[in-house]
PDB file of C-alpha atoms and ligand atoms in Angstrom:
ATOM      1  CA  UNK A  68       5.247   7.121 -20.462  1.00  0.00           C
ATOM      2  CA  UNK A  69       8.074   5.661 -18.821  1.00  0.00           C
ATOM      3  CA  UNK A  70      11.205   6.559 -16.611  1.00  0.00           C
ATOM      4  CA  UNK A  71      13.468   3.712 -16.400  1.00  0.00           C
ATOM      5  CA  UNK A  72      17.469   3.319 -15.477  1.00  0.00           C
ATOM      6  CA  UNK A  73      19.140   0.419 -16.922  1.00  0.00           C
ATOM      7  CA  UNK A  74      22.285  -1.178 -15.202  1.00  0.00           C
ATOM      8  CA  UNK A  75      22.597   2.380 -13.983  1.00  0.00           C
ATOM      9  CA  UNK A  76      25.890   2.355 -11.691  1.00  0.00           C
ATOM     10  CA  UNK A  77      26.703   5.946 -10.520  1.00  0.00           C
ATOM     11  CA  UNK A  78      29.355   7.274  -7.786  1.00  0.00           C
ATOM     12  CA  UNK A  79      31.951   9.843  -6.843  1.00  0.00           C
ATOM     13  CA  UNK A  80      35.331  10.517  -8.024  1.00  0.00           C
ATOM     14  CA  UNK A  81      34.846   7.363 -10.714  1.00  0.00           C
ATOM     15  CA  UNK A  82      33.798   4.806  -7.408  1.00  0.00           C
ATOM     16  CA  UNK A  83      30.509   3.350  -7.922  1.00  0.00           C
ATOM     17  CA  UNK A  84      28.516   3.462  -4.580  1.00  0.00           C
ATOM     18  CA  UNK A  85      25.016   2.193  -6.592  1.00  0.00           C
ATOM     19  CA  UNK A  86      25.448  -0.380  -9.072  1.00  0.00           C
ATOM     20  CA  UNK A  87      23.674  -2.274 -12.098  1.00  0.00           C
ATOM     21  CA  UNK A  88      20.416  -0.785 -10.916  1.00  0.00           C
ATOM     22  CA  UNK A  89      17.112  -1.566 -12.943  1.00  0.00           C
ATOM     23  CA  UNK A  90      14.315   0.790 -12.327  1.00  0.00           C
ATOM     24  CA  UNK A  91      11.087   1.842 -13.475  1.00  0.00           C
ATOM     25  CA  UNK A  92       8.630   4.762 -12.944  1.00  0.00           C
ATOM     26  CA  UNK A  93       5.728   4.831 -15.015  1.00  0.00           C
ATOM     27  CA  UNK A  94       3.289   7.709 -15.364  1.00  0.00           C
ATOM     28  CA  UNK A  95       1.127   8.385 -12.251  1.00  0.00           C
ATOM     29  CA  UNK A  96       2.596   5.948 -10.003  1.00  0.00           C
ATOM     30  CA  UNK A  97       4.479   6.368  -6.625  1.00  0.00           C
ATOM     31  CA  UNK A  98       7.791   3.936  -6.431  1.00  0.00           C
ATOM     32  CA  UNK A  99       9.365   4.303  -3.341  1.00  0.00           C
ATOM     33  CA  UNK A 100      13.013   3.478  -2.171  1.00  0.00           C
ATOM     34  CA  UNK A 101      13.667   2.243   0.824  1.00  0.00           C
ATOM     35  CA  UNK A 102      17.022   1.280   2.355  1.00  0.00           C
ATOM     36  CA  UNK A 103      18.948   2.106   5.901  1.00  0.00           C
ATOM     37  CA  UNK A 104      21.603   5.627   5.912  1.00  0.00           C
ATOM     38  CA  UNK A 105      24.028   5.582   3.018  1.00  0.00           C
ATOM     39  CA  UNK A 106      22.382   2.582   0.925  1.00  0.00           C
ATOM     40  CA  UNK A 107      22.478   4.960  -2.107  1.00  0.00           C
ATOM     41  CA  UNK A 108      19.291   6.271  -2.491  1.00  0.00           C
ATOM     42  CA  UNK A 109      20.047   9.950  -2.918  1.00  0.00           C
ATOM     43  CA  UNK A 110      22.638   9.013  -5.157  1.00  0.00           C
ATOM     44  CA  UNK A 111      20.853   6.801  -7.365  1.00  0.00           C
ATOM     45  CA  UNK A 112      17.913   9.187  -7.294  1.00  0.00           C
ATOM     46  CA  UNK A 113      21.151  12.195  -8.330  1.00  0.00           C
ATOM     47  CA  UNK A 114      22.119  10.019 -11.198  1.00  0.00           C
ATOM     48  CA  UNK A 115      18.430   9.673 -12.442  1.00  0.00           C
ATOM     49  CA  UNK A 116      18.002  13.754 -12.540  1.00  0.00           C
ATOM     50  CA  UNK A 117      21.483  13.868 -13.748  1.00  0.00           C
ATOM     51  CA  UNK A 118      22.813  15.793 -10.134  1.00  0.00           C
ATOM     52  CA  UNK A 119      25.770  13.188 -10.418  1.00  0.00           C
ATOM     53  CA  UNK A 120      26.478  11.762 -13.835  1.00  0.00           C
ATOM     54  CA  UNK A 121      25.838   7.939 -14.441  1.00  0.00           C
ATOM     55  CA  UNK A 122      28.869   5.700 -14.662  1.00  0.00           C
ATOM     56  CA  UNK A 123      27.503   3.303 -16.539  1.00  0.00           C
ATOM     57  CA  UNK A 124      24.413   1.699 -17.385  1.00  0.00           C
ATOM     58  CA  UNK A 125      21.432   3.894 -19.194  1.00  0.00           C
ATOM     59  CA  UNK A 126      18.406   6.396 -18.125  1.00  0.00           C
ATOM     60  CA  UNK A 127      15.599   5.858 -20.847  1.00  0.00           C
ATOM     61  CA  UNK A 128      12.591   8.453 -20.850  1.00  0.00           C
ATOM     62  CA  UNK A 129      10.015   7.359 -22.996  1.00  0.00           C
ATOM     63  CA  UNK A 130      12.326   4.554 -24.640  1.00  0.00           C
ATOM     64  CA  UNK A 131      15.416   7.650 -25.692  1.00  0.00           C
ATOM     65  CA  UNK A 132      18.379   7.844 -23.917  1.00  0.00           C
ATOM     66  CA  UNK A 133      19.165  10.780 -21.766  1.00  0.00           C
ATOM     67  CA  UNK A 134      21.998   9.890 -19.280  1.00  0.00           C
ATOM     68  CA  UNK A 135      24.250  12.449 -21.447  1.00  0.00           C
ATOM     69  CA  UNK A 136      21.739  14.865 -20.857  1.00  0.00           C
ATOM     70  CA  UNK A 137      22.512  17.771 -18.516  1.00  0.00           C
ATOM     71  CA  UNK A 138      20.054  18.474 -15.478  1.00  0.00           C
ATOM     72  CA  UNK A 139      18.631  21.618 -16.919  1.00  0.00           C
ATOM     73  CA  UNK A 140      17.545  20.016 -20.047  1.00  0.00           C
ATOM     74  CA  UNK A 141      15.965  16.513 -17.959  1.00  0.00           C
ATOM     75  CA  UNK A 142      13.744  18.982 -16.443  1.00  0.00           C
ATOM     76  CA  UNK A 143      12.592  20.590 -19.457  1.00  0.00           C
ATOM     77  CA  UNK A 144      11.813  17.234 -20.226  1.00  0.00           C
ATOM     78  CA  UNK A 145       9.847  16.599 -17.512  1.00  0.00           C
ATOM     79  CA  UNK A 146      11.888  15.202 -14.407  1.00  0.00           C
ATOM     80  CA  UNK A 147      12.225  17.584 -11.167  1.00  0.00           C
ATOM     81  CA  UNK A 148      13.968  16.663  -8.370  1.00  0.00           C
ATOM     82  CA  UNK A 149      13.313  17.950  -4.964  1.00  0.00           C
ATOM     83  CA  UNK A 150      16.740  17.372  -2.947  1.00  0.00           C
ATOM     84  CA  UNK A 151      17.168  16.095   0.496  1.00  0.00           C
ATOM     85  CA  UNK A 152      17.508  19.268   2.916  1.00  0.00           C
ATOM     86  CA  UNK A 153      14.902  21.221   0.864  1.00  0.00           C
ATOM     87  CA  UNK A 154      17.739  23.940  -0.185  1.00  0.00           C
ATOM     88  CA  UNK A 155      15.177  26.933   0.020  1.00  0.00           C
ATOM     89  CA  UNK A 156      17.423  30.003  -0.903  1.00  0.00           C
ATOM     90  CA  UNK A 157      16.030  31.902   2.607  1.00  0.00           C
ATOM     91  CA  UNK A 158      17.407  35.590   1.306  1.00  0.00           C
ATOM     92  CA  UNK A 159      15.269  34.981  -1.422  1.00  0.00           C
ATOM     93  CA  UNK A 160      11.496  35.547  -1.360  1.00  0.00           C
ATOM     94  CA  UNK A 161       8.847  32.867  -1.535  1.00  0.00           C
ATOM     95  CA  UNK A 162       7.921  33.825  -4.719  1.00  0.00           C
ATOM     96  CA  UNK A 163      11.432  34.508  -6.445  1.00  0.00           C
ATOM     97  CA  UNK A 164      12.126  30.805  -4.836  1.00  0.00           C
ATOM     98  CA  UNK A 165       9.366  29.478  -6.854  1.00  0.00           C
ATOM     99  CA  UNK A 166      10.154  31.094 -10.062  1.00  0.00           C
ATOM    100  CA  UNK A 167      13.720  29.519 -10.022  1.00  0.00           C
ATOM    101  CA  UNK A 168      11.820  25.904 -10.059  1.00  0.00           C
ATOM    102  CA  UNK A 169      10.898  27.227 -13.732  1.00  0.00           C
ATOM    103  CA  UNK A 170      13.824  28.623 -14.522  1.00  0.00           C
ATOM    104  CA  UNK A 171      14.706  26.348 -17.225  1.00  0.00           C
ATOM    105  CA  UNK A 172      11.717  27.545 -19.122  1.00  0.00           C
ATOM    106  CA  UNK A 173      11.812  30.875 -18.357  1.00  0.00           C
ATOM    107  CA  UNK A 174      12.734  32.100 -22.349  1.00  0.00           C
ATOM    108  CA  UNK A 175       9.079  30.397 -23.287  1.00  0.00           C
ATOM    109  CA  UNK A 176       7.482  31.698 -20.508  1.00  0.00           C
ATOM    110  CA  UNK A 177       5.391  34.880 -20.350  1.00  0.00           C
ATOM    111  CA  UNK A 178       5.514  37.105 -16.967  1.00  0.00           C
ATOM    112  CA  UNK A 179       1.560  35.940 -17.090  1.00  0.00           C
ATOM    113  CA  UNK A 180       2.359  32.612 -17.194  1.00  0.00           C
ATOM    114  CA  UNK A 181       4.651  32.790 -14.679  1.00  0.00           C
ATOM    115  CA  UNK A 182       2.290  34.170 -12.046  1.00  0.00           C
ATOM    116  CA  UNK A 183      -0.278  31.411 -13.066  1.00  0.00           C
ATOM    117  CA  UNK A 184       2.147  29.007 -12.556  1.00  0.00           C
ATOM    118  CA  UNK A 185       2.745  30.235  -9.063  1.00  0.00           C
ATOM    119  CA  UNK A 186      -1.155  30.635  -8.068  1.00  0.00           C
ATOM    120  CA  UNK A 187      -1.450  27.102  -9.838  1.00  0.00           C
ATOM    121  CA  UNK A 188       1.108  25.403  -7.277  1.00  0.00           C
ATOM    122  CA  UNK A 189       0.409  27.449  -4.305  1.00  0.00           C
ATOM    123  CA  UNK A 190      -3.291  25.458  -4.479  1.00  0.00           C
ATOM    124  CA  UNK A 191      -1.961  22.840  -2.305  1.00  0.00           C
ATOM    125  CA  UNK A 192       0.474  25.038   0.009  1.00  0.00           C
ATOM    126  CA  UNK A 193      -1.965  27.828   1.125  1.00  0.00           C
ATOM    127  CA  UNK A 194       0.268  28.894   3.716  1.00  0.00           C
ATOM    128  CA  UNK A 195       2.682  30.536   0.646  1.00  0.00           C
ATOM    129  CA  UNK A 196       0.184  31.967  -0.832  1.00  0.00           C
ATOM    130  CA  UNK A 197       0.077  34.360   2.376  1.00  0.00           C
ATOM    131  CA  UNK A 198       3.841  34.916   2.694  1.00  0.00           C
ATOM    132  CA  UNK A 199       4.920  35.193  -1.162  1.00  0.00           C
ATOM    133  CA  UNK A 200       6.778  38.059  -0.579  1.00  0.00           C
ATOM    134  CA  UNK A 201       8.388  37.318   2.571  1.00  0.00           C
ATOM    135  CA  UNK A 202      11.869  35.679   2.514  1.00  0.00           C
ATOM    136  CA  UNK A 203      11.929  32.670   2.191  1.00  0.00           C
ATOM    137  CA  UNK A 204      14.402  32.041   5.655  1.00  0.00           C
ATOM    138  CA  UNK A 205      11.215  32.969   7.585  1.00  0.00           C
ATOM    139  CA  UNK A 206       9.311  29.598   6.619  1.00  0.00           C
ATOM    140  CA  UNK A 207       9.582  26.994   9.294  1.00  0.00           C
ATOM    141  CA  UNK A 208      11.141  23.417   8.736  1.00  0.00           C
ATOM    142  CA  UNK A 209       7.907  22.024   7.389  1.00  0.00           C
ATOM    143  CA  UNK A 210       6.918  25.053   5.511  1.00  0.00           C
ATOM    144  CA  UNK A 211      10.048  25.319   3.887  1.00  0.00           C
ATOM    145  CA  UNK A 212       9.935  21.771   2.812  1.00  0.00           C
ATOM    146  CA  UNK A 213       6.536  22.337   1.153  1.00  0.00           C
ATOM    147  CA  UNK A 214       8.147  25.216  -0.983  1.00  0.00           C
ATOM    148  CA  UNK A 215      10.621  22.747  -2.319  1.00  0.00           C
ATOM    149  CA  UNK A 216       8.233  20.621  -3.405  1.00  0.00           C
ATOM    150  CA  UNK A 217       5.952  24.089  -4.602  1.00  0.00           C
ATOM    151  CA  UNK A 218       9.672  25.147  -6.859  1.00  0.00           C
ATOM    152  CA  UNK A 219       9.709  21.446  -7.903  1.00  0.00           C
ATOM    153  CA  UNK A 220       6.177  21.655  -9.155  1.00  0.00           C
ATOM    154  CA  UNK A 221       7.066  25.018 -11.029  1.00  0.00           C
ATOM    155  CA  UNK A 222       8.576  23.014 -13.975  1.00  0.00           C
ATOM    156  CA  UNK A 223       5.146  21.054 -14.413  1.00  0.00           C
ATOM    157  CA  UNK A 224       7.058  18.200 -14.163  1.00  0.00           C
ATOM    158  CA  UNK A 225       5.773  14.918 -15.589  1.00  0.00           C
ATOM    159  CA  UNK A 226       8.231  12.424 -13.101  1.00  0.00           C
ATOM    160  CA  UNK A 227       9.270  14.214  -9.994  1.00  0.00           C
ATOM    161  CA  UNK A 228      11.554  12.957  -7.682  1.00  0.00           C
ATOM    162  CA  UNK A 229      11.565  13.571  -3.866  1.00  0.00           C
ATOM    163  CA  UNK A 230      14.256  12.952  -1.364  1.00  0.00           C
ATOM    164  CA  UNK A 231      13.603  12.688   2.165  1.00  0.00           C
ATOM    165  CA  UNK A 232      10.889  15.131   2.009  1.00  0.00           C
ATOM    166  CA  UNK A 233       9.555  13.923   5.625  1.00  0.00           C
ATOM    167  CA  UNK A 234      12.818  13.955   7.482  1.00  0.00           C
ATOM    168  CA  UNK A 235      13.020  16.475  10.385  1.00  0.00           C
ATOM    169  CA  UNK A 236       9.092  16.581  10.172  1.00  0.00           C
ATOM    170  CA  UNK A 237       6.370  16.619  13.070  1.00  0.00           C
ATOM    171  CA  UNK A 238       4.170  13.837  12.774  1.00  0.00           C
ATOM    172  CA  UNK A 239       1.354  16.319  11.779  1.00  0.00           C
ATOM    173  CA  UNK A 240       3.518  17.688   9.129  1.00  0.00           C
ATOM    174  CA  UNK A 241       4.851  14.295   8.123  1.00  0.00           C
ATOM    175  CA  UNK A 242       1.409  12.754   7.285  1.00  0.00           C
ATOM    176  CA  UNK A 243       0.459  16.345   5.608  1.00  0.00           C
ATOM    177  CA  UNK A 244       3.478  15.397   2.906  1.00  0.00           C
ATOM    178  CA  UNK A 245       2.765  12.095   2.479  1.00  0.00           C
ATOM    179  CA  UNK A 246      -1.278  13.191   1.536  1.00  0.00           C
ATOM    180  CA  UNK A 247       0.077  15.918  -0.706  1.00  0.00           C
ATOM    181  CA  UNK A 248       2.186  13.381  -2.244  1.00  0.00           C
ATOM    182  CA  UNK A 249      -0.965  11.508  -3.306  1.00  0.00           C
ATOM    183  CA  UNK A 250      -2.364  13.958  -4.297  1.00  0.00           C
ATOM    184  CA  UNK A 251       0.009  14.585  -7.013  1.00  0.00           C
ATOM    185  CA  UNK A 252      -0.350  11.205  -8.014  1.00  0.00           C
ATOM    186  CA  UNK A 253      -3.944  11.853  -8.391  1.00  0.00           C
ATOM    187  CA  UNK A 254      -2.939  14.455 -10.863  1.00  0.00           C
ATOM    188  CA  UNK A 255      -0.811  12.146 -13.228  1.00  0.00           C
ATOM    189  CA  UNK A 256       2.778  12.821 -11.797  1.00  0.00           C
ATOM    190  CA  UNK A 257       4.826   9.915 -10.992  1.00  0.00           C
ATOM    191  CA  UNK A 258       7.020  10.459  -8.483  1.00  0.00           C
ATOM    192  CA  UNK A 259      10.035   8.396  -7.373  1.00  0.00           C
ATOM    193  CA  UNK A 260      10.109   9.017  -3.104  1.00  0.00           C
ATOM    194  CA  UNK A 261      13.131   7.705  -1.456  1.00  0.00           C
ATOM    195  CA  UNK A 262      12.424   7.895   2.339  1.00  0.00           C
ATOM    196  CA  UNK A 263      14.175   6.653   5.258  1.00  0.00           C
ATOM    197  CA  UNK A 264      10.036   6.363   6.659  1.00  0.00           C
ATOM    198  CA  UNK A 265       9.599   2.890   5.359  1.00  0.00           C
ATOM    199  CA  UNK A 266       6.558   2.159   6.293  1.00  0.00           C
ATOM    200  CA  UNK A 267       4.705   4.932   5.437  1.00  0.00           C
ATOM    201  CA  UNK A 268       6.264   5.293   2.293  1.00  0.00           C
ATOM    202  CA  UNK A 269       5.722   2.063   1.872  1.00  0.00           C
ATOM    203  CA  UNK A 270       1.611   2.164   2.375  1.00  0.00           C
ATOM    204  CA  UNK A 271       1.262   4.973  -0.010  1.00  0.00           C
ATOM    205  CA  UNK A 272       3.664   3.316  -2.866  1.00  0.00           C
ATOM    206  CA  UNK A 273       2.372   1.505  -5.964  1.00  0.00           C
ATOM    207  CA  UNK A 274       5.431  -0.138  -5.988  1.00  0.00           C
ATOM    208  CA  UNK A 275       8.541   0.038  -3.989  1.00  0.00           C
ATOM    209  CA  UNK A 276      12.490  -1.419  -4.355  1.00  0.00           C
ATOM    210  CA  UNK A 277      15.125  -1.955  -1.341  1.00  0.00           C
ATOM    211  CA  UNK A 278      18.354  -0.340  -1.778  1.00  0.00           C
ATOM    212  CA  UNK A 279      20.897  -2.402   0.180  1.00  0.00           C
ATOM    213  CA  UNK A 280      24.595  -1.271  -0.402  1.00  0.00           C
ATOM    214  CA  UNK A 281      23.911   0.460  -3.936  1.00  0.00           C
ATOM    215  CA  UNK A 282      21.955  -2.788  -5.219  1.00  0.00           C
ATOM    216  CA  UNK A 283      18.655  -3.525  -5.329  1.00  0.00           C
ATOM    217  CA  UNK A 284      17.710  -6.489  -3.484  1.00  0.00           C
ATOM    218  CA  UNK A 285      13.762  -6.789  -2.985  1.00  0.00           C
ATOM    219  CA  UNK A 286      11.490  -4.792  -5.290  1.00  0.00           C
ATOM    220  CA  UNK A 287       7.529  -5.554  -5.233  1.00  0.00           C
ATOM    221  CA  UNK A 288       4.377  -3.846  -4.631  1.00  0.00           C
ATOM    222  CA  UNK A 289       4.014  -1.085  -1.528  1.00  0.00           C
ATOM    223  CA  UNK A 290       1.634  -3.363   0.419  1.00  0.00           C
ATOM    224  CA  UNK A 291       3.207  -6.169  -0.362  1.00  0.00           C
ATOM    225  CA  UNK A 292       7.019  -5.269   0.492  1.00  0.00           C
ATOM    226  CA  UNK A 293       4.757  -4.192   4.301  1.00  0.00           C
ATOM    227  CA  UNK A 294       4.166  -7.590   4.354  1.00  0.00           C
ATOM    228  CA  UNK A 295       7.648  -9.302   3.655  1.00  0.00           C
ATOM    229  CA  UNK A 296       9.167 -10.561   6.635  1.00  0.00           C
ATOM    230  CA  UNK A 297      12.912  -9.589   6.016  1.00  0.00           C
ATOM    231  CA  UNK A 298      11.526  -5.952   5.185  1.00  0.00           C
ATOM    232  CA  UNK A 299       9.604  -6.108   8.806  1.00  0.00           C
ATOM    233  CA  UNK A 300      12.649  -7.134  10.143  1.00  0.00           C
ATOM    234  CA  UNK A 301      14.815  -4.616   8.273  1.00  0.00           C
ATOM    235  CA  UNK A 302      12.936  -1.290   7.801  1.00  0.00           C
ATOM    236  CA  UNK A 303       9.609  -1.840  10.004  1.00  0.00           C
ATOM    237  CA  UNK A 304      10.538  -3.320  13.153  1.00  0.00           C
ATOM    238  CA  UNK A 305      10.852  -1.501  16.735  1.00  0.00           C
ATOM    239  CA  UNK A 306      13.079   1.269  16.188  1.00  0.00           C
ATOM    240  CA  UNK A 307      13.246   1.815  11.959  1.00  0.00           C
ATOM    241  CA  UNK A 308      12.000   4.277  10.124  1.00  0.00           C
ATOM    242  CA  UNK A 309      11.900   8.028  10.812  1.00  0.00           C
ATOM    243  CA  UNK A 310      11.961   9.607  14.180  1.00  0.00           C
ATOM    244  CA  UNK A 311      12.719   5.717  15.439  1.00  0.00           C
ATOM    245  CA  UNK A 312      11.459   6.397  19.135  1.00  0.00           C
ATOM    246  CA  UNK A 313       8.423   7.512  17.063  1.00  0.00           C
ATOM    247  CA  UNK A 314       7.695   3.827  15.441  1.00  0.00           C
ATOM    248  CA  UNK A 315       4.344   3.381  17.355  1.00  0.00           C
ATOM    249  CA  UNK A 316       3.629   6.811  16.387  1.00  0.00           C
ATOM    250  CA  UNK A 317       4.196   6.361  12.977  1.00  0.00           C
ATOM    251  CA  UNK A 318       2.206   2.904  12.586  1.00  0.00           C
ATOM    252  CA  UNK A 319      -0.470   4.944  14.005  1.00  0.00           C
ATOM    253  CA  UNK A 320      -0.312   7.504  11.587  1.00  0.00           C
ATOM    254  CA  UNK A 321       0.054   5.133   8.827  1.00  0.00           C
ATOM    255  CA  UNK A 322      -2.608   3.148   9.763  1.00  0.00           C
ATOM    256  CA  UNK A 323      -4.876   6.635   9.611  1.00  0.00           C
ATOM    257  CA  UNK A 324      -3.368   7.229   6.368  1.00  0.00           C
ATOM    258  CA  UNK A 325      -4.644   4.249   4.999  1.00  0.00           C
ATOM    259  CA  UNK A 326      -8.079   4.679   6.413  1.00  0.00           C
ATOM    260  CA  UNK A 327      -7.893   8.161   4.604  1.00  0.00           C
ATOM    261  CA  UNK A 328      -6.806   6.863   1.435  1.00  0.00           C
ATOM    262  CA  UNK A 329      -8.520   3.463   0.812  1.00  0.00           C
ATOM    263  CA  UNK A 330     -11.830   5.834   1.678  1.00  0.00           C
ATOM    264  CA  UNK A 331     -10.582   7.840  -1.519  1.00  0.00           C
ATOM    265  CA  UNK A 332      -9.578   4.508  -3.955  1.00  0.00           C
ATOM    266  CA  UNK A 333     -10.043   1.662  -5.064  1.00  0.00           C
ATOM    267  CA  UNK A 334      -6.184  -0.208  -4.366  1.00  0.00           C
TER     268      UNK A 334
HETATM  269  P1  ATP B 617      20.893   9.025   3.402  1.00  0.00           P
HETATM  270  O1  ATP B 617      19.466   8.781   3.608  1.00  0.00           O
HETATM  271  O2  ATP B 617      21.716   8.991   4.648  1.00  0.00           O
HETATM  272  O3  ATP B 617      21.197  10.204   2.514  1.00  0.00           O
HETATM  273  P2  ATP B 617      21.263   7.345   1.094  1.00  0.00           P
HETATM  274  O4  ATP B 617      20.681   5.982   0.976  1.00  0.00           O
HETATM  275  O5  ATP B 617      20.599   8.437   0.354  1.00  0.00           O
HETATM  276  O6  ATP B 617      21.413   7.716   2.616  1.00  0.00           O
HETATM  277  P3  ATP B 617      23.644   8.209  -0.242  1.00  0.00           P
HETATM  278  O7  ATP B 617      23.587   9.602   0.297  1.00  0.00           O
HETATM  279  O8  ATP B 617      23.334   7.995  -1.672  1.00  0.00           O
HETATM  280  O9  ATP B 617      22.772   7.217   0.649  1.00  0.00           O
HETATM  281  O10 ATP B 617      25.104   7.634   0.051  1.00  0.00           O
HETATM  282  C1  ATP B 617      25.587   6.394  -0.509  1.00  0.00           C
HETATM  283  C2  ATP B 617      27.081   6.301  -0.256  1.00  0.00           C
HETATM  284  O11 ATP B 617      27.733   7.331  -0.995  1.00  0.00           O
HETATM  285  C3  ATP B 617      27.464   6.508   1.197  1.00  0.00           C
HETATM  286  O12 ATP B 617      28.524   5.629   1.489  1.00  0.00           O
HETATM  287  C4  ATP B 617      27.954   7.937   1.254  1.00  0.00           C
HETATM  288  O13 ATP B 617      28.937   8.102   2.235  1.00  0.00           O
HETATM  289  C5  ATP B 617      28.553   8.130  -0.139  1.00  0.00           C
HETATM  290  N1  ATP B 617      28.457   9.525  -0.565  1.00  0.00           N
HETATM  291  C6  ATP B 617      27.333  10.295  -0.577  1.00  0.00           C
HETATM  292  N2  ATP B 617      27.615  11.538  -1.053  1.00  0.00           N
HETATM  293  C7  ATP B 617      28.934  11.548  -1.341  1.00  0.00           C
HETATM  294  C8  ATP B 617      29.835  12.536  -1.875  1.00  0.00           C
HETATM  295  N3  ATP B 617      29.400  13.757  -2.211  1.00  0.00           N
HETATM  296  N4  ATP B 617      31.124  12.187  -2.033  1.00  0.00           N
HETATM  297  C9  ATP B 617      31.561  10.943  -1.712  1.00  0.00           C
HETATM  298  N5  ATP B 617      30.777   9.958  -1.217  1.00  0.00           N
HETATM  299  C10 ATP B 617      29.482  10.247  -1.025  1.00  0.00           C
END
């Protein structure tokens, strides 16, 4: 199973801003993008959940096209995407929040179903489970991002794609995403994380591509992108990556990831 975009160019008003990108995602992996403020991530990752319509080039799920596709029917066949700035609807409740992420299969869903869905993605975000009813404006920054994720999840998506899901985090919080992101690796999704945190995104990523200017100009395995020195000097040095006054911080925490994760797998 296999997400892939093909000399995918994609813009706004007819301008390409990403262009001729090749990309793969296959089942249960984590590919990350990395790249500095307006390299085209979120754009690239619009194009791929059809947000922004391609320009050019091809999307290929399982080897058939879908670029024509709209984004209602890519997630009914199996790609979610979880937007930058979490866009929780906070008059709504928690609950009626997380039955919009399965909106697009609401016709073949029964109420019963529904509600299993919900207790089925509220596992990993116990703190909903508590407020399901309340709106969902109440949730805090971190809490809120969660439920995005939780509405992603509603559509038992097969590829999910996440966009900045760490920015504006605590560094508690912030290492809490990245282990619940593994964690839905560990349960077959593939997920295609574009994060301005490059080097934690990095260490959890099977494999990861730079986005420079709408191109992709280094692509390689997590670790081993850690390891390049123009990446270093690019994305990992003294000030880069998120909360940059944070860097020592966040090598800290991503050394402690690692310790958590290479206790869990073989890598
Ligand atoms: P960030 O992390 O800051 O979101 P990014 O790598 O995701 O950065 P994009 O948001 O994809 O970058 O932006 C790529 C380019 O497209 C930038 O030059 C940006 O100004 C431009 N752009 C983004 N959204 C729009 C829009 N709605 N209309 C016109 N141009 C846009």
């Amino acid at each position: 199973m296999t997400l892939e975009a093909r000399s995918l160019s994609a813009g706004y008003a007819g301008r390409a801003v990403v262009h001729g990108i090749d990309l793969a995602l296959e089942a249960g992996e984590i590919v990350a993008l990395v790249g500095a403020n307006g390299a085209g991530k979120s754009t690239l990752a619009k194009s791929i959940s059809g947000l922004l319509p391609a320009l050019s080039g091809r999307i290929l799920l399982d080897g058939k096209p879908i670029e024509r596709a709209s984004p209602a029917e890519r997630v009914r066949l199996g790609i979610a995407h979880v937007p930058e700035g979490r866009q929780v609807f906070s008059g709504l409740s928690i609950a009626e929040n997380l039955r919009l992420g399965a909106w697009v299969h609401r016709r073949a869903l029964s109420e019963m179903e529904m509600e299993r869905r919900i207790a089925r993605v509220c596992e990993a975000f116990p703190v909903l489970v508590e407020r399901l009813q309340h709106p969902g404006g109440t949730l805090s920054g971190g809490q809120q991002q969660m439920l995005a994720i939780a509405r992603g999840l509603m559509a038992e998506p097969r590829y999910l794609i996440l966009d900045e899901p760490s920015l504006g985090l605590s560094p508690i919080l912030v290492v809490e995403i990245f282990r619940m992101i593994e964690a839905l690796r560990g349960r077959g999704i593939a997920i295609l994380l574009s994060e301005q945190n490059a080097r934690m995104s990095l260490a959890i990523a099977d494999r990861a591509y730079v986005i420079e200017t709408g191109r992709v100009t280094i692509e390689g395995a997590g670790r081993e992108l850690l390891r390049r020195r123009e990446v270093i000097e690019r994305y990992l040095g003294v000030g880069k990556g998120v909360g940059a006054s944070d860097d020592a911080r966040s090598a800290r925490l991503t050394e402690g990831l690692r310790r958590i994760f290479s206790s869990r797998r073989i890598s």
